[in-house]
Coordinates of C-alpha atoms (C1' of nucleotides) in Angstrom, one line a residue:
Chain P
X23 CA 0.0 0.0 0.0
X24 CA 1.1 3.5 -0.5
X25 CA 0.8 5.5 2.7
X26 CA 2.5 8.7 1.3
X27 CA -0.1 8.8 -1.4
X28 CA -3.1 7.8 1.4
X29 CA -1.8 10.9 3.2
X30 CA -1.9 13.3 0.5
X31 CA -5.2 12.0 -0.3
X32 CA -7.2 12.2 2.9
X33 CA -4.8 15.0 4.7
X34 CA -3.6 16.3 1.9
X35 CA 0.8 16.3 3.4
X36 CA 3.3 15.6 1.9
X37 CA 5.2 13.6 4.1
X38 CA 5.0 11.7 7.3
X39 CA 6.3 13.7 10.3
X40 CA 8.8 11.4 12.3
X41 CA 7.8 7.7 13.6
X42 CA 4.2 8.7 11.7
X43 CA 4.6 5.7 9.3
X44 CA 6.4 3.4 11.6
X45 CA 3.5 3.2 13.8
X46 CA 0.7 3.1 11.1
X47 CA 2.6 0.4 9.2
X48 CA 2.6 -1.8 12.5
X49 CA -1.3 -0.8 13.4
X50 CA -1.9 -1.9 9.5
X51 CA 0.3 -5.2 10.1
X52 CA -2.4 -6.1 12.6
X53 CA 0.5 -5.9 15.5
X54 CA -0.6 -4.3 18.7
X55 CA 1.5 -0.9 19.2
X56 CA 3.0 1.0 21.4
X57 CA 4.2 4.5 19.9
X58 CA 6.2 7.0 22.2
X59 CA 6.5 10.0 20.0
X60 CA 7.6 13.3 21.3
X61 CA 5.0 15.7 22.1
X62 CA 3.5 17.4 18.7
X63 CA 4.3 14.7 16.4
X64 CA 0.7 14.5 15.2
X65 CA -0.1 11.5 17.3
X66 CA -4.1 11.7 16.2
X67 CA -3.0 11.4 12.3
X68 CA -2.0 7.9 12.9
X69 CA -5.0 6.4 14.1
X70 CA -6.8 8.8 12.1
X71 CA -5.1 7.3 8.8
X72 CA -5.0 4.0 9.8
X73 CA -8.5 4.3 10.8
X74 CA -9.5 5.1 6.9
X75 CA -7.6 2.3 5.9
X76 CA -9.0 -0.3 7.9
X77 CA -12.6 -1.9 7.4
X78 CA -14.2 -1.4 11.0
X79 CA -14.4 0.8 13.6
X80 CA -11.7 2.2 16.0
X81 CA -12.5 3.2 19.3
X82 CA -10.2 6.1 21.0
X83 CA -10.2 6.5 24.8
X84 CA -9.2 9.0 26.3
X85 CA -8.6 10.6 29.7
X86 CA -10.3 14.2 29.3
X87 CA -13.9 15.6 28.3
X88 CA -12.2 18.8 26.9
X89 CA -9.9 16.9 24.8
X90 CA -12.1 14.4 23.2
X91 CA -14.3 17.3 22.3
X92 CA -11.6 19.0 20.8
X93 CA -10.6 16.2 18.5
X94 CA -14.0 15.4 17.4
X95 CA -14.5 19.0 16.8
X96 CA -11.0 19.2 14.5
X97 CA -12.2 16.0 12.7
X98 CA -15.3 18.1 12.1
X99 CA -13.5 20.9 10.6
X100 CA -11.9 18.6 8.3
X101 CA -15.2 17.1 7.4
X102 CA -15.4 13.9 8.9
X103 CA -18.5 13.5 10.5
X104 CA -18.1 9.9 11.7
X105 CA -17.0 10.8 14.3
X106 CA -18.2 11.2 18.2
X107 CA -17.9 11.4 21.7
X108 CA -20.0 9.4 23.8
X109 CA -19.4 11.3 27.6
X110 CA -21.4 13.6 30.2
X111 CA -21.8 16.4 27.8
X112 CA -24.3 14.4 26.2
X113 CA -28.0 14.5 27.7
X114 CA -29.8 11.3 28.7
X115 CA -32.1 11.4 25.6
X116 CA -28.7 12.3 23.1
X117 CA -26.5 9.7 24.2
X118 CA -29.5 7.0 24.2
X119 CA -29.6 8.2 20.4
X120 CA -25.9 8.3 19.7
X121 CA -25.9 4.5 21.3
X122 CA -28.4 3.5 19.1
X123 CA -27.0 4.4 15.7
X124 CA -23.3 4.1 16.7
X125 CA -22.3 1.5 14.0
X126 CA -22.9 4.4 11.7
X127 CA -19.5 6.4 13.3
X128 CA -15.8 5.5 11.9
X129 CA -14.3 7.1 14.9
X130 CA -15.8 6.8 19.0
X131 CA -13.8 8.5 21.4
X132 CA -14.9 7.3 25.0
X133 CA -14.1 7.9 28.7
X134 CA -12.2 5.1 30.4
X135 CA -14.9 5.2 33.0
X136 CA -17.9 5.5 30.2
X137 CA -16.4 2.4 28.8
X138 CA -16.8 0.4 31.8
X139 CA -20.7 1.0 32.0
X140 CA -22.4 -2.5 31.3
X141 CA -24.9 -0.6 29.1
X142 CA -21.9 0.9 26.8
X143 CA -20.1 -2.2 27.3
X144 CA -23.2 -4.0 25.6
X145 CA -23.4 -1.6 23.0
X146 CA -19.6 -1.2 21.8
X147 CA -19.5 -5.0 22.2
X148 CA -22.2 -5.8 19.2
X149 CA -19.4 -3.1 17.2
X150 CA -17.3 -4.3 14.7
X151 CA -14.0 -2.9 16.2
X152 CA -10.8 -3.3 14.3
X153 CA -9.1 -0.3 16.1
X154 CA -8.5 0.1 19.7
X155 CA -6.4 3.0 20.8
X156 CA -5.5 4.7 23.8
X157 CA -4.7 7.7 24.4
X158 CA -2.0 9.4 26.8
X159 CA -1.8 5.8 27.9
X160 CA 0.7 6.7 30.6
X161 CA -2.2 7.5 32.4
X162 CA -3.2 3.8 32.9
X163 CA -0.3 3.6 35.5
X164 CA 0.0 7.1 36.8
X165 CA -3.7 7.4 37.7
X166 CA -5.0 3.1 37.5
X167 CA -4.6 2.1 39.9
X168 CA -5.8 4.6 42.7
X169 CA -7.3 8.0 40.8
X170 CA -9.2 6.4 38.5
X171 CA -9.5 2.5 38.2
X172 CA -11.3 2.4 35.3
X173 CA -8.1 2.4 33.6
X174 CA -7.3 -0.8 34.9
X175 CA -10.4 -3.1 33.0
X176 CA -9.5 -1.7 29.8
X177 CA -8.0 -5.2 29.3
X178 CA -11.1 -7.0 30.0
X179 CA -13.0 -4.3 27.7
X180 CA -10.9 -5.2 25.0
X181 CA -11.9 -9.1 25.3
X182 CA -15.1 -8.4 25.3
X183 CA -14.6 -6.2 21.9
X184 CA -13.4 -9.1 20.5
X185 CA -9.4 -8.1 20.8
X186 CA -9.2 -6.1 18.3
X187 CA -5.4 -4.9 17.2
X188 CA -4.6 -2.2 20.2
X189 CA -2.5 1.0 19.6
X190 CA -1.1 2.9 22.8
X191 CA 0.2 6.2 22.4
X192 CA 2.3 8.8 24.9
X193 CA 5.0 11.1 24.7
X194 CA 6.6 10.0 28.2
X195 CA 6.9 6.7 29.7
X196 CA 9.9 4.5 31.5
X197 CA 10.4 1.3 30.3
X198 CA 8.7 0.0 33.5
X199 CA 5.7 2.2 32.8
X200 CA 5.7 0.7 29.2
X201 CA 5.7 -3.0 30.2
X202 CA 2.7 -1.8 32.4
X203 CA 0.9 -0.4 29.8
X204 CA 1.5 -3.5 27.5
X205 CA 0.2 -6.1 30.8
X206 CA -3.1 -4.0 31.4
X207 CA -4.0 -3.9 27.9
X208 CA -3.3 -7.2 27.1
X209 CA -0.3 -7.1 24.6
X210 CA 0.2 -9.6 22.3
X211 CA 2.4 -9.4 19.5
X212 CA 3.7 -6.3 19.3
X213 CA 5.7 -3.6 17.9
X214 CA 7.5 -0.6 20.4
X215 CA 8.0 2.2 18.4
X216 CA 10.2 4.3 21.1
X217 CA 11.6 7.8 20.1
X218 CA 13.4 9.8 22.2
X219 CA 11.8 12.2 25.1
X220 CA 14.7 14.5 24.5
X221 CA 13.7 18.2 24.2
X222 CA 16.9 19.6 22.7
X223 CA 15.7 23.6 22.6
X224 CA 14.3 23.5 26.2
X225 CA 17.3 24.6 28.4
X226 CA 16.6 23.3 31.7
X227 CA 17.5 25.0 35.1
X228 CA 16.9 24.2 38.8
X229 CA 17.5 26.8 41.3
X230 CA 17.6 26.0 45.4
X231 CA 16.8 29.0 47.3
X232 CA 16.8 29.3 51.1
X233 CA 12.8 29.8 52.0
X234 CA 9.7 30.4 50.5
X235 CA 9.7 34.6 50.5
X236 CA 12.5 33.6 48.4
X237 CA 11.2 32.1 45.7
X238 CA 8.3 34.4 45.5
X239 CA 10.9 37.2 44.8
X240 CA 12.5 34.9 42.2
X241 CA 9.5 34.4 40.4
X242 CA 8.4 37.9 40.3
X243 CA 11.9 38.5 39.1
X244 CA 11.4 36.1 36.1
X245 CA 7.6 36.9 35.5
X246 CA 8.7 40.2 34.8
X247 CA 12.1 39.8 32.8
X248 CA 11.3 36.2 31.1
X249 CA 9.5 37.5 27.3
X250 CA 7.0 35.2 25.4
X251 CA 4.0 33.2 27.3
X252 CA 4.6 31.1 29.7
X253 CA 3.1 28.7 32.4
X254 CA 3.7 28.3 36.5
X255 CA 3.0 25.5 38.2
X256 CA 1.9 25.0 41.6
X257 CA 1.0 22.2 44.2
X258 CA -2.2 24.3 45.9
X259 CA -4.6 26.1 44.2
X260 CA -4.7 28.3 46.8
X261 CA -0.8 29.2 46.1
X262 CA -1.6 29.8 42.2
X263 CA -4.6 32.4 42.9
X264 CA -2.4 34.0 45.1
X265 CA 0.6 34.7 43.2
X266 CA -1.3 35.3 39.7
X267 CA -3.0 38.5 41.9
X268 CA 0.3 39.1 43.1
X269 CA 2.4 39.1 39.9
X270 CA -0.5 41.5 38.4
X271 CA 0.1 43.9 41.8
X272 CA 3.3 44.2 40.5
X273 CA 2.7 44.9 37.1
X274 CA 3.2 42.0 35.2
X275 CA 0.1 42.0 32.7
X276 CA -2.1 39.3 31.5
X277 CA -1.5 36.7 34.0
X278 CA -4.3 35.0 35.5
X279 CA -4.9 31.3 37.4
X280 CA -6.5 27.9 36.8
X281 CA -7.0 24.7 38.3
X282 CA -9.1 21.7 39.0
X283 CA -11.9 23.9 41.2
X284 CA -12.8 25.9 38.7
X285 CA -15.9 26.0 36.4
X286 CA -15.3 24.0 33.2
X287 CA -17.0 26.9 31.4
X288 CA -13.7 29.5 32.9
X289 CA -11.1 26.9 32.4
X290 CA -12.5 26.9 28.4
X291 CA -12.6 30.5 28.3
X292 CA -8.7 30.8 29.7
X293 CA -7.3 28.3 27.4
X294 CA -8.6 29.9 24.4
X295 CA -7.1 33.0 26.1
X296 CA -3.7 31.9 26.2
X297 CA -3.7 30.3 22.7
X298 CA -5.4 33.3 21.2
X299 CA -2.2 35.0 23.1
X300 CA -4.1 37.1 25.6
X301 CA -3.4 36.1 28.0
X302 CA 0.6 35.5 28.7
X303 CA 1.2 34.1 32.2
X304 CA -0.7 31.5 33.5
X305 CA -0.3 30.2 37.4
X306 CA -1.6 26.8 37.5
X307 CA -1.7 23.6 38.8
X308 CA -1.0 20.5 37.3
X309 CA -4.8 20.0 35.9
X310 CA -3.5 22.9 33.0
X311 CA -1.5 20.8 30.5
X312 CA -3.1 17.9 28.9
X313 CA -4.6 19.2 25.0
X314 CA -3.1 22.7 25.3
X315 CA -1.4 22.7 21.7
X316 CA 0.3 26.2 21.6
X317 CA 3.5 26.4 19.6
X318 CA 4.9 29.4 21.1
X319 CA 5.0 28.7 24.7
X320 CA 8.4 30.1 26.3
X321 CA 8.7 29.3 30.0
X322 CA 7.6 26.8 32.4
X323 CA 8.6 27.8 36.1
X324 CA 7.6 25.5 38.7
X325 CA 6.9 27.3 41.8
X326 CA 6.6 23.5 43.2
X327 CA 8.3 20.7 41.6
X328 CA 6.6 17.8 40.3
X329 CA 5.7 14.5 41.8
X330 CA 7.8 12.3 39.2
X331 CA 10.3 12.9 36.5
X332 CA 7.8 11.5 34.0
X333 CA 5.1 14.2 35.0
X334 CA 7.7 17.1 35.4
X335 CA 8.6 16.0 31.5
X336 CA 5.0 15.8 30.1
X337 CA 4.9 19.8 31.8
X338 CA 8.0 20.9 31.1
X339 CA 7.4 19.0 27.3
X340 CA 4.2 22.3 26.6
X341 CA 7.3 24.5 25.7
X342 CA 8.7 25.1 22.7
X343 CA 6.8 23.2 20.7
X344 CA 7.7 25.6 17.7
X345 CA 11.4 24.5 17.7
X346 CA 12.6 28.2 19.5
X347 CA 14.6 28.1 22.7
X348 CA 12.6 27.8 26.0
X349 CA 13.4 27.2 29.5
X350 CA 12.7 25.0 32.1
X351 CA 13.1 26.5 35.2
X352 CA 12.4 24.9 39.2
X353 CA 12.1 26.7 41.8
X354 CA 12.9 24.9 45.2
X355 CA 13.4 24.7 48.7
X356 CA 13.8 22.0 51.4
X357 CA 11.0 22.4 52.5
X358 CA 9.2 21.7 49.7
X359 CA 9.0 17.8 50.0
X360 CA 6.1 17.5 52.4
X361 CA 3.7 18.7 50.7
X362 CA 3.9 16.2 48.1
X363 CA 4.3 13.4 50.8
X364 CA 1.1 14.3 52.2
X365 CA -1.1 14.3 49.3
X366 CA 0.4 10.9 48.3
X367 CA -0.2 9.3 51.9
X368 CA -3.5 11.0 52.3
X369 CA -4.6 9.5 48.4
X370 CA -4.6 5.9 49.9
X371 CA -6.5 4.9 52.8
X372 CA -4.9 4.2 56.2
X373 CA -4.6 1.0 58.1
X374 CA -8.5 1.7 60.3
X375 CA -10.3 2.7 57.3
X376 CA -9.1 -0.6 55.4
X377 CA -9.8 -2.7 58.5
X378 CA -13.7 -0.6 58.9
X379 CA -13.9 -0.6 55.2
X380 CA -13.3 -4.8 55.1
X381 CA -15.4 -5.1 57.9
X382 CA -18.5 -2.9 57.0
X383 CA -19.1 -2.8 53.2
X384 CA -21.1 -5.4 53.0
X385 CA -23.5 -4.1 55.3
X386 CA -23.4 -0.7 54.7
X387 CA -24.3 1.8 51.7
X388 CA -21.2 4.0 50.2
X389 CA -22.4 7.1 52.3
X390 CA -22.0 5.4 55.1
X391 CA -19.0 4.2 54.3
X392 CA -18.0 7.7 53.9
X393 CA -18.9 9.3 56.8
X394 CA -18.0 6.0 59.4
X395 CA -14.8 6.0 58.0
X396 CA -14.3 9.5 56.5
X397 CA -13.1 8.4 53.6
X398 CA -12.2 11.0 50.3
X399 CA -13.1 10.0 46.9
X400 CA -10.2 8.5 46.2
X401 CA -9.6 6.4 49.1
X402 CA -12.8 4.9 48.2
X403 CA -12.2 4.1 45.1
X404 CA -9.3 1.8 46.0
X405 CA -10.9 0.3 48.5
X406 CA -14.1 -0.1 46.5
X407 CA -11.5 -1.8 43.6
X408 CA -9.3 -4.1 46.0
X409 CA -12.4 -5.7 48.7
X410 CA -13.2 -7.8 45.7
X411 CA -9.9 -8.7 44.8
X412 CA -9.9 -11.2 48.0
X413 CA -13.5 -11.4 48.8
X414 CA -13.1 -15.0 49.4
X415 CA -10.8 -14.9 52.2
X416 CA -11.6 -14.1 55.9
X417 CA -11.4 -10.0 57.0
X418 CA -8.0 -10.3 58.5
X419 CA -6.5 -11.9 55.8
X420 CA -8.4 -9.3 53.1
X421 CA -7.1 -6.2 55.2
X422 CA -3.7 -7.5 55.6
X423 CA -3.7 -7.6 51.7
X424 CA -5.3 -4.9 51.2
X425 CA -2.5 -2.7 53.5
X426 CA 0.1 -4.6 51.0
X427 CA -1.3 -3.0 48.3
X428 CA -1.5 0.1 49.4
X429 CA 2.6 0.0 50.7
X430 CA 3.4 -0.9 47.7
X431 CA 1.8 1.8 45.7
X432 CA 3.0 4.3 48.0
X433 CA 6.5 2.9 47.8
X434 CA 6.1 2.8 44.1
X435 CA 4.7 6.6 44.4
X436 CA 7.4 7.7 46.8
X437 CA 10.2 6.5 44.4
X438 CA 8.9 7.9 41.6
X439 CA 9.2 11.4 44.0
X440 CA 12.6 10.6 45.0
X441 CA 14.0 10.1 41.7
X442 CA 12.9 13.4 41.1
X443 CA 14.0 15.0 44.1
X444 CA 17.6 13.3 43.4
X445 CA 17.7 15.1 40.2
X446 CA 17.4 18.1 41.3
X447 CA 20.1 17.9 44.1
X448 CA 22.9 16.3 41.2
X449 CA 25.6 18.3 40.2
X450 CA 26.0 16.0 36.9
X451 CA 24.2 17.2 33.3
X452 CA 20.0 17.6 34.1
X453 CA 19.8 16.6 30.8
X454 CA 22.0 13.1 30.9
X455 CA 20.1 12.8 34.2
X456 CA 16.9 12.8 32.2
X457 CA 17.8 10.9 29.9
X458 CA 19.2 8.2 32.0
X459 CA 15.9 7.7 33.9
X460 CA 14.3 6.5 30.5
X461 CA 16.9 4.4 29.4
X462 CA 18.9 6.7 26.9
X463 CA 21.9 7.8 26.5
X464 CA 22.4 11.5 25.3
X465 CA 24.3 11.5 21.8
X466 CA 25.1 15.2 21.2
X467 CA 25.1 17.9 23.9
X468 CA 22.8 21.3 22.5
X469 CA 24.8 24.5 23.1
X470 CA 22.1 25.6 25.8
X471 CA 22.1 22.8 28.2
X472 CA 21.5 22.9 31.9
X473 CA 22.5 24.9 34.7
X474 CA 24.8 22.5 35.6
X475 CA 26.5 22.4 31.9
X476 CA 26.7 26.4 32.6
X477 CA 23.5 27.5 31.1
X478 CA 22.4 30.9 32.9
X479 CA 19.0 32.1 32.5
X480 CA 20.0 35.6 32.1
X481 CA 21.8 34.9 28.7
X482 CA 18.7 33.3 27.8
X483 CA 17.8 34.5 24.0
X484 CA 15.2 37.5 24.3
X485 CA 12.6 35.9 22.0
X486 CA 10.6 38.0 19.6
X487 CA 7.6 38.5 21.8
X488 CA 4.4 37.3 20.7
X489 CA 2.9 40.9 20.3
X490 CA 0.6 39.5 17.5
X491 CA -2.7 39.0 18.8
X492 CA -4.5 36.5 17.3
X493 CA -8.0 37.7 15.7
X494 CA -10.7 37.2 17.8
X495 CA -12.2 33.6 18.0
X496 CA -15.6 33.0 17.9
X497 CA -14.7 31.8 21.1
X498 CA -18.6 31.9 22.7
X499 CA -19.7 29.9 19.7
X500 CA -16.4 27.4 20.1
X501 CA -17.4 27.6 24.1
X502 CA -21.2 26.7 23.9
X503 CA -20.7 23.9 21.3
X504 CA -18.1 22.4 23.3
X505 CA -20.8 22.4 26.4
X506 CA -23.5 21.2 24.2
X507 CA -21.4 18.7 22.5
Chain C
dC15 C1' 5.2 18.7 57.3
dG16 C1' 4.9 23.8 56.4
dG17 C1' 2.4 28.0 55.7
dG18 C1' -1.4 31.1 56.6
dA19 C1' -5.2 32.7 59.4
dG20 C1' -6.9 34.1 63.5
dG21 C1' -6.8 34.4 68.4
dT22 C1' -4.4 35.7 72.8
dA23 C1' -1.0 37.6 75.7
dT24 C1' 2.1 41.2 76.5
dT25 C1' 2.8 45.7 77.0
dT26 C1' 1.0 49.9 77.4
dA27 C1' -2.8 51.9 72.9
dG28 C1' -0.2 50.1 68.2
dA29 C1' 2.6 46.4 67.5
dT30 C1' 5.1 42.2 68.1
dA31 C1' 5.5 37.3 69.8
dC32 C1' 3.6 33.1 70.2
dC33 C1' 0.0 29.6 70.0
dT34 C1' -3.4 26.6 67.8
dC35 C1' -6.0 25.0 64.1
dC36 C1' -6.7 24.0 59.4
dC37 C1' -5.6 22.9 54.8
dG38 C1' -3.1 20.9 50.8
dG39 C1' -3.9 17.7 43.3
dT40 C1' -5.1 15.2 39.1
dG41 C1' -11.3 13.7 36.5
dC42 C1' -14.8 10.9 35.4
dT43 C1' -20.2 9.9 36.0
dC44 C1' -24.7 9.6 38.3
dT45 C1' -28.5 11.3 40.9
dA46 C1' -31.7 14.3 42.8
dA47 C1' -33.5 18.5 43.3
dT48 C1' -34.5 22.8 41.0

DNA sequence: CGGGAGGTATTTAGATACCTCCCGGTGCTCTAAT
């Protein structure tokens, strides 16, 4: 078959961007895939194309509302129609609709947790699905097995599709993470198509300063000298409101905040914002990220530094996505480390909840579960997952295996944490240091390295600012059809 | 665990010092009430 003339027919490119037609030659092959291309390789194009050329239907899940929309809403633009998203955004009556006729769509993009419900599971199953892709799969082991178990059947979904050929796709994921990816899902024969996570024009910097008034005068320092848009990240959400208002006191203009507790409607509005170049500074936490494609991004500052070298690569990876020199910078002091221990520790339920939760739930409704044991959400959740696991044994026996769970996925968390903490404290190249936790090697050293390599950040390049405003989007129209779906 | 808010004591009427308490991220879906 020849894919460069498929291409130019139903995209109308030229060529294949890098690892493009490596991945849709092993989808085609039948193969299930796992493809790790760098961030803004086009990772859509290849199940898109490989979609066309296959006889059934493909089936795309993925991890956010706002970004399924978004890609059934491009597809629209390009005139494909078959497509749709089956989530919350659609109405009781509409989705009861959209189940009825879906052998009539090419392309389904579905929830994790949608995909779970027996009544979609019914639905999708009478399919003919010759497609099954992931996206962002990294997210079936960051989030699996305690944020959002869901993740976790996607194996069993796919039996019950009638294994149909599976296609994973990322941009960041250790070789352990990959070999969980492939177990979940089922692998069978496959193909890894692995390029490297190495960002050569993002300089990367980590500076320790002494307490936190000190960072705050640090990043005002950058905010105000630092050209081009950029993002901050933060742990609290509290934190992020705070220093957008204060970086505005000082003068710094167009910054604002977003994070998880705001409405969906505002976190729309400021992500048009900032791609429409509006707005230039944005203090958030790490729920900005995921489906923001904007080329021209400068800067990413993290007031707090991530929770794993993976995540702190998928955040520092927005930048620069235009080929122009950006910088990494992180912000950090000592003290810094609890706060990501607690919200680890207090994710996963402690040793009387699993004993109340072993010895209760079958007696006792979820609210009550709750409130006995005052459980969060997502301690719940894992307990909700795990009591079945070992519902044949007696309670002691289930709690003590539950507890072992839970150790190990907060030693497996906690690693993850120190490996990142580790590379920050080195006094070897960030960038080797990178590089090294994904199994590479780095072949040829970029002129703007690390601080360590003696990169400053004051000789960064002053970048040709984005003055140019881009013409107003119908951005109320693009708002209310993403609401209404 | 650390930072911020708010209260209290101290010392002398506005401000500082110290204590205690509280809070902290990521997203999906369903249901019930409006």
């Amino acid at each position: 078959m020849d894919l460069l003339k498929e291409l130019k027919e139903n995209f109308g490119y030229r060529a294949f961007r890098r690892g493009q037609q490596e991945v849709i030659e092993s989808v085609l092959s039948g193969s299930d895939t796992l493809a790790m291309l760098p961030t803004g390789t086009g990772k859509s194009l290849c199940f898109q194309l490989s979609g066309y050329l296959l006889e059934g239907q493909v089936i795309i899940v993925s991890p956010l509302l706002s970004l399924m929309q978004d890609q059934v809403e491009q597809m629209k633009v390009k005139r494909e129609k078959k497509a749709i998203a089956i989530n919350s955004f659609l109405s009781f009556p509409e989705k009861k609709r959209a189940l009825e006729r879906l052998h009539a769509f090419k392309f389904i993009f579905i929830s994790p947790e949608m995909l779970s419900n027996p009544d979609i599971r019914e639905a999708v199953e009478n399919l003919d699905v010759s497609l099954f892709v992931i996206d962002e799969a990294h997210c079936i082991s960051q989030w699996g097995p305690d944020f959002r178990p869901h993740y976790l059947l996607l194996g069993e979904i796919r039996k019950g599709l009638g294994n149909p050929a599976v296609l994973a796709l990322t941009a960041t994921a250790t070789k352990e993470v990959r070999d969980d990816i492939k177990n979940v899902l089922h692998f069978k024969e496959h193909n890894e198509i692995v390029y490297s996570v190495d960002r050569r024009n993002i300089t990367l910097t980590v500076e320790k300063v002494d307490t936190h008034q000190g960072k705050i005068n640090k990043l005002i320092d950058y905010a105000a000298s630092l050209t081009g848009p950029g993002v901050i990240y933060f742990s609290s959400r509290r934190l992020a409101e705070e220093l957008a208002s204060l970086l505005r006191e000082k003068g710094i203009e167009n910054v604002t905040h977003y994070h998880g507790g705001m409405e969906q409607e505002e976190r729309i509005l400021i992500q048009q914002q900032f791609l429409t170049n509006k707005l230039r500074i944005i203090c958030a936490t790490s729920a900005f990220g995921m489906g923001i494609n904007k080329e021209n991004i400068r800067f990413i500052i993290h007031f707090h530094f991530s929770s794993s070298l993976e995540a702190y690569l998928q955040e520092i990876g927005r930048a620069g996505r235009d080929g122009n020199e950006s910088a990494a910078i992180v912000l950090f002091t000592e003290q810094d480390l609890s706060l990501p221990l607690h919200l680890m520790e207090g994710e996963l339920p402690f040793d009387h909840q699993i004993e109340g939760f072993v010895n209760l739930h079958e007696s006792k409704s979820a609210d009550e579960l709750y409130s006995a044991l005052q459980l969060s959400e997502s301690q719940y959740r894992f307990l909700d997952h795990y009591v079945h696991d070992y519902s044949g044994n007696d309670p002691a026996r289930q709690s003590q295996k539950i507890k072992q769970l839970r150790d190990e996925r907060l030693r497996y968390k906690k690693e993850k944490l120190v490996s990142m903490v580790k590379w920050m404290h080195a006094d070897s190249c960030r960038r080797e240091g990178i590089l090294r936790y994904f199994d590479e090697k780095m072949e040829d050293r970029p002129a703007d390295c690390c601080d360590i390599c003696g990169f400053e950040v004051k000789n960064l390049h002053t970048y040709e600012t984005a003055a140019e405003v881009i013409p107003e989007l119908d951005w109320e129209k693009r708002l209310e059809k993403i609401l209404m779906g």
